[in-house]
Amino acid sequence: MKLQTPSLLYLVCITSLLFILSESTQPPFSCDASDPATKSYPFCETTLPITQRVRDLVSRLTLGEKISQLVNSAPAIPRLGIPDYQWWSEALHGLAISRGMRFNGTIRSATSFPQVILTAASFDAVGIEGRAIYNVGQAMGLTFWAPNINIFRDPRWGRGQETPGEDPLVTGKYAVSYVRGIQGDSFEGGKLGENLQASACCKHFTAYDLDNWKGVTRYVFNANVSLQDLADTYQPPFQSCIEEGKASGVMCAYNRVNGVPNCADYNLLSKTARGQWGFNGYITADCDAVATIYEQQGYVKVPEDAAADVLKAGMDVDCGSYLLKYTKSAVEKRKLSLSEIDRALYNLFSIRMRLGLFNGNPVKQPFGNIGLDQICSQEHQNLALEAARNGIVLLKNAKKLLPLSKTETTSLAVIGPNADSEQTLLGNYAGPPCKTITPLKGLQSYVKDTRFHQGCSAVNCSSAFTDQAINVATQADRVVLVMGLDQTQEREKFDRVDLVLPPKQQNLISAIARDAKNPIILVLLSGGPVDISFAKNDPHIGSILWAGYPGEAGGRALAEIIFGDHNPGGRLPVTWYPQSYTNIPMTDMRMRPEPSSGYPGRTYRFYQGPKVFEFGYGLSYSNYTYEFLPVKRNKVYLHNQVSSHVVGNSNPPGYIPVSKIGTEVCDKIKHQVTVRVENNGKMAGRHSLLLFVRPANMSNMRPVKQLVAFQSVNLKAGERAEIELELRPCEHLSLANEDGTMVIEEGSYFLSIGDKEIEIQAVK
């Protein structure tokens, strides 16, 4: 039977519509044990290897059926008992409204954790709630398109809020934690094996960190990236996500890298991800990225070439309809072989089988007991609160203004457009929260006489009510301003052009601070960094807190910190640059500085210029001191057999390729660095230890410094602890040379925590 493309499109659309209208309480699944017509198929036989089951399934499909499965809204195949499936679901920091999930049935909310830029929450909880909403029949899929692990390279990026920040190590560790949590690695002691609680998808592969800046959009942007920067900045988080996290999904990005669209790059998708890193999963395009290759980038001459190129590159599923429209004609025009379609289908159905969706009713499978009681459970809401508490950063605390006294603060003014905005707390890619506590509500629970004024009609302060706000402020003992940004100022498809607050908002802050009875407290909600030099240097502004977008419990967490029920310990995940940094084109992808041209470099690792606040900065109500304990080895012997003739012409003398050192030696030279940390304050606190390394001899090739290990420790007042941090020289002392090869330079290095340093040497 000849299957026409319009019929396929109609089938996909009607399938999605039926799901939206459906009120089913049963999860969709294949291989129903009560259906004799399907249970006899080999692909339903759970004792067979998944590879064998998938091959049997794919062999039974017609070409039309095969093509229908190459898009995110995969329709049902009734004759084989296969239900429709939606690949596109979102869970960036909690379950979110998306094509594959609805909140109009029994479940109407889910736990909303802080936006990623503030903190990395408990991802097990997100995976559990995802499986729960599927089990009650309110989801069409269990493939979540998160985490976003692009490096927050430029402070203006609208989607930087979705990432863990600017450091490759932190981003890689976050990726691994997210993937393992979502996919259920810890379920019943790790008994799942290749099976999945839910599927995580690391995005956006690769070098994607521009959405829409001064008319340059992500759809047409060609990121010119050196092999050096790819190797030690842009690629490491994805490598960690795949090799350590065992991610089951990857999303290729819209943009081109060095002229080649990411989704059509065989070297990136097949050679690097699958070949070098051992990726075992499916690769999706970002939505309409396949269409973009022809329609906006002009990379190919006809639409069929776009369809053929992405499938031959190793992509498996199109978020969109381009493969639905043009794959059949690409085959007929001999631009694409059937084997490439089959390869994609093997990857796609393998994931669905690993999710247990071809094993009969999921409710009777390992995750079948996850249900309504897991959604918005008290345990998960407590995790959201704890994550917000630990992520909020104290940026200024002149004369120890904070914490405020609960007994002596008799009246409080809370002012600002973000003070009572539930939506601002959530950031983007959010679902309906369990319950939301705004900063105003949180503070009202501490001070009965709390007065509120919005101050501005919106965050941009197009209408500022300065006189009224000042009047409210001057009648209170203490003033808390809750200001900053929201999704109107930074979001997907919208990058900033400035780093300062909207001018009228800044004027309002200064005016209230000047007239208030006592120094005020400024709270900033934002995803990206803001140049608040004016507030940092204003003596009328006593304390400043940055709270990111702290999720459903953010208001309570802020109030607890302001009144001393929690000791702040958060650290900034990005450098806060001055407004002058906007003179640098956002399109310049170079990480390393170029002094001859005045280019200052990017992120704390390479940037050479003034800062408002440094990466890793954060104050506490306690004072912590550090001491390095004597190291067992202060010399790292790289390899007795490495000599200059194996180094290669591309490396200067004294640079040794890590590949020549070898895995065995790299493992042998790993060792522990012990740091004694003491809480000298009067409050218990959670403190983050950040271990950096810097070279004794600087060059433009090397990072100024590099984070190599981090760990949090809870200490009571006066308590001390000895913390072991692992130093892995082959990873932590290496850098990429100009051709992308990881090398170690012989010589001296300094390990540092706070103001303490010790020297180690790398010798041949």
PDB file of N, CA and C in Angstrom, residues 555-596:
ATOM      1  N   GLY A 555      10.568  31.657  48.512  1.00  0.00           N
ATOM      2  CA  GLY A 555      10.240  32.719  49.463  1.00  0.00           C
ATOM      3  C   GLY A 555      10.503  32.312  50.893  1.00  0.00           C
ATOM      4  N   ARG A 556      10.195  31.076  51.212  1.00  0.00           N
ATOM      5  CA  ARG A 556      10.467  30.598  52.573  1.00  0.00           C
ATOM      6  C   ARG A 556      11.966  30.530  52.827  1.00  0.00           C
ATOM      7  N   ALA A 557      12.722  30.026  51.849  1.00  0.00           N
ATOM      8  CA  ALA A 557      14.166  29.924  52.013  1.00  0.00           C
ATOM      9  C   ALA A 557      14.798  31.296  52.227  1.00  0.00           C
ATOM     10  N   LEU A 558      14.365  32.285  51.461  1.00  0.00           N
ATOM     11  CA  LEU A 558      14.889  33.644  51.618  1.00  0.00           C
ATOM     12  C   LEU A 558      14.588  34.203  53.005  1.00  0.00           C
ATOM     13  N   ALA A 559      13.361  34.019  53.456  1.00  0.00           N
ATOM     14  CA  ALA A 559      12.973  34.531  54.773  1.00  0.00           C
ATOM     15  C   ALA A 559      13.785  33.859  55.877  1.00  0.00           C
ATOM     16  N   GLU A 560      14.011  32.563  55.757  1.00  0.00           N
ATOM     17  CA  GLU A 560      14.806  31.853  56.762  1.00  0.00           C
ATOM     18  C   GLU A 560      16.229  32.391  56.826  1.00  0.00           C
ATOM     19  N   ILE A 561      16.791  32.729  55.674  1.00  0.00           N
ATOM     20  CA  ILE A 561      18.150  33.282  55.650  1.00  0.00           C
ATOM     21  C   ILE A 561      18.158  34.696  56.232  1.00  0.00           C
ATOM     22  N   ILE A 562      17.214  35.511  55.843  1.00  0.00           N
ATOM     23  CA  ILE A 562      17.178  36.902  56.313  1.00  0.00           C
ATOM     24  C   ILE A 562      17.014  36.968  57.826  1.00  0.00           C
ATOM     25  N   PHE A 563      16.271  36.024  58.408  1.00  0.00           N
ATOM     26  CA  PHE A 563      16.053  36.045  59.855  1.00  0.00           C
ATOM     27  C   PHE A 563      16.866  34.995  60.611  1.00  0.00           C
ATOM     28  N   GLY A 564      17.858  34.426  59.941  1.00  0.00           N
ATOM     29  CA  GLY A 564      18.850  33.624  60.647  1.00  0.00           C
ATOM     30  C   GLY A 564      18.478  32.199  60.981  1.00  0.00           C
ATOM     31  N   ASP A 565      17.408  31.674  60.405  1.00  0.00           N
ATOM     32  CA  ASP A 565      17.087  30.266  60.619  1.00  0.00           C
ATOM     33  C   ASP A 565      17.853  29.358  59.670  1.00  0.00           C
ATOM     34  N   HIS A 566      18.552  29.970  58.722  1.00  0.00           N
ATOM     35  CA  HIS A 566      19.464  29.213  57.863  1.00  0.00           C
ATOM     36  C   HIS A 566      20.676  30.078  57.575  1.00  0.00           C
ATOM     37  N   ASN A 567      21.838  29.485  57.647  1.00  0.00           N
ATOM     38  CA  ASN A 567      23.098  30.173  57.402  1.00  0.00           C
ATOM     39  C   ASN A 567      23.444  30.040  55.925  1.00  0.00           C
ATOM     40  N   PRO A 568      23.496  31.141  55.168  1.00  0.00           N
ATOM     41  CA  PRO A 568      23.735  31.024  53.722  1.00  0.00           C
ATOM     42  C   PRO A 568      25.115  30.458  53.419  1.00  0.00           C
ATOM     43  N   GLY A 569      25.166  29.629  52.386  1.00  0.00           N
ATOM     44  CA  GLY A 569      26.445  29.037  51.994  1.00  0.00           C
ATOM     45  C   GLY A 569      26.592  28.877  50.496  1.00  0.00           C
ATOM     46  N   GLY A 570      25.694  29.494  49.728  1.00  0.00           N
ATOM     47  CA  GLY A 570      25.750  29.367  48.281  1.00  0.00           C
ATOM     48  C   GLY A 570      26.936  30.085  47.681  1.00  0.00           C
ATOM     49  N   ARG A 571      27.359  29.635  46.510  1.00  0.00           N
ATOM     50  CA  ARG A 571      28.470  30.250  45.767  1.00  0.00           C
ATOM     51  C   ARG A 571      28.011  30.585  44.349  1.00  0.00           C
ATOM     52  N   LEU A 572      28.527  31.679  43.808  1.00  0.00           N
ATOM     53  CA  LEU A 572      28.140  32.091  42.460  1.00  0.00           C
ATOM     54  C   LEU A 572      28.645  31.084  41.424  1.00  0.00           C
ATOM     55  N   PRO A 573      27.767  30.627  40.532  1.00  0.00           N
ATOM     56  CA  PRO A 573      28.188  29.673  39.503  1.00  0.00           C
ATOM     57  C   PRO A 573      28.755  30.331  38.251  1.00  0.00           C
ATOM     58  N   VAL A 574      28.742  31.672  38.220  1.00  0.00           N
ATOM     59  CA  VAL A 574      29.267  32.410  37.067  1.00  0.00           C
ATOM     60  C   VAL A 574      29.964  33.677  37.544  1.00  0.00           C
ATOM     61  N   THR A 575      30.822  34.190  36.699  1.00  0.00           N
ATOM     62  CA  THR A 575      31.450  35.488  36.932  1.00  0.00           C
ATOM     63  C   THR A 575      30.420  36.590  36.695  1.00  0.00           C
ATOM     64  N   TRP A 576      30.415  37.596  37.559  1.00  0.00           N
ATOM     65  CA  TRP A 576      29.557  38.771  37.360  1.00  0.00           C
ATOM     66  C   TRP A 576      30.431  39.888  36.788  1.00  0.00           C
ATOM     67  N   TYR A 577      30.203  40.190  35.526  1.00  0.00           N
ATOM     68  CA  TYR A 577      31.022  41.154  34.794  1.00  0.00           C
ATOM     69  C   TYR A 577      30.454  42.568  34.903  1.00  0.00           C
ATOM     70  N   PRO A 578      31.282  43.571  34.647  1.00  0.00           N
ATOM     71  CA  PRO A 578      30.765  44.940  34.558  1.00  0.00           C
ATOM     72  C   PRO A 578      30.046  45.162  33.229  1.00  0.00           C
ATOM     73  N   GLN A 579      29.271  46.216  33.175  1.00  0.00           N
ATOM     74  CA  GLN A 579      28.509  46.545  31.967  1.00  0.00           C
ATOM     75  C   GLN A 579      29.416  46.681  30.744  1.00  0.00           C
ATOM     76  N   SER A 580      30.649  47.099  30.935  1.00  0.00           N
ATOM     77  CA  SER A 580      31.569  47.292  29.811  1.00  0.00           C
ATOM     78  C   SER A 580      31.827  45.996  29.042  1.00  0.00           C
ATOM     79  N   TYR A 581      31.537  44.851  29.654  1.00  0.00           N
ATOM     80  CA  TYR A 581      31.752  43.574  28.982  1.00  0.00           C
ATOM     81  C   TYR A 581      30.854  43.429  27.762  1.00  0.00           C
ATOM     82  N   THR A 582      29.772  44.203  27.708  1.00  0.00           N
ATOM     83  CA  THR A 582      28.860  44.112  26.567  1.00  0.00           C
ATOM     84  C   THR A 582      29.478  44.679  25.290  1.00  0.00           C
ATOM     85  N   ASN A 583      30.655  45.289  25.385  1.00  0.00           N
ATOM     86  CA  ASN A 583      31.357  45.744  24.185  1.00  0.00           C
ATOM     87  C   ASN A 583      31.880  44.571  23.367  1.00  0.00           C
ATOM     88  N   ILE A 584      31.981  43.405  23.995  1.00  0.00           N
ATOM     89  CA  ILE A 584      32.471  42.206  23.312  1.00  0.00           C
ATOM     90  C   ILE A 584      31.308  41.561  22.565  1.00  0.00           C
ATOM     91  N   PRO A 585      31.466  41.273  21.286  1.00  0.00           N
ATOM     92  CA  PRO A 585      30.373  40.619  20.553  1.00  0.00           C
ATOM     93  C   PRO A 585      30.033  39.258  21.172  1.00  0.00           C
ATOM     94  N   MET A 586      28.758  38.993  21.344  1.00  0.00           N
ATOM     95  CA  MET A 586      28.330  37.720  21.898  1.00  0.00           C
ATOM     96  C   MET A 586      28.670  36.569  20.957  1.00  0.00           C
ATOM     97  N   THR A 587      28.866  36.883  19.690  1.00  0.00           N
ATOM     98  CA  THR A 587      29.157  35.875  18.678  1.00  0.00           C
ATOM     99  C   THR A 587      30.603  35.385  18.715  1.00  0.00           C
ATOM    100  N   ASP A 588      31.452  36.038  19.482  1.00  0.00           N
ATOM    101  CA  ASP A 588      32.865  35.632  19.578  1.00  0.00           C
ATOM    102  C   ASP A 588      32.972  34.461  20.545  1.00  0.00           C
ATOM    103  N   MET A 589      33.276  33.279  20.034  1.00  0.00           N
ATOM    104  CA  MET A 589      33.277  32.056  20.831  1.00  0.00           C
ATOM    105  C   MET A 589      34.601  31.788  21.534  1.00  0.00           C
ATOM    106  N   ARG A 590      35.599  32.621  21.320  1.00  0.00           N
ATOM    107  CA  ARG A 590      36.920  32.366  21.906  1.00  0.00           C
ATOM    108  C   ARG A 590      36.871  32.415  23.428  1.00  0.00           C
ATOM    109  N   MET A 591      37.451  31.425  24.066  1.00  0.00           N
ATOM    110  CA  MET A 591      37.545  31.407  25.516  1.00  0.00           C
ATOM    111  C   MET A 591      38.783  32.146  25.994  1.00  0.00           C
ATOM    112  N   ARG A 592      39.878  31.980  25.281  1.00  0.00           N
ATOM    113  CA  ARG A 592      41.159  32.505  25.729  1.00  0.00           C
ATOM    114  C   ARG A 592      41.337  33.969  25.328  1.00  0.00           C
ATOM    115  N   PRO A 593      42.047  34.738  26.153  1.00  0.00           N
ATOM    116  CA  PRO A 593      42.237  36.164  25.844  1.00  0.00           C
ATOM    117  C   PRO A 593      43.215  36.368  24.696  1.00  0.00           C
ATOM    118  N   GLU A 594      43.145  37.529  24.106  1.00  0.00           N
ATOM    119  CA  GLU A 594      44.099  37.930  23.082  1.00  0.00           C
ATOM    120  C   GLU A 594      44.522  39.362  23.389  1.00  0.00           C
ATOM    121  N   PRO A 595      45.539  39.511  24.232  1.00  0.00           N
ATOM    122  CA  PRO A 595      45.943  40.846  24.696  1.00  0.00           C
ATOM    123  C   PRO A 595      46.227  41.831  23.576  1.00  0.00           C
ATOM    124  N   SER A 596      46.763  41.353  22.454  1.00  0.00           N
ATOM    125  CA  SER A 596      47.131  42.273  21.374  1.00  0.00           C
ATOM    126  C   SER A 596      45.921  42.992  20.791  1.00  0.00           C
TER     127      SER A 596
END
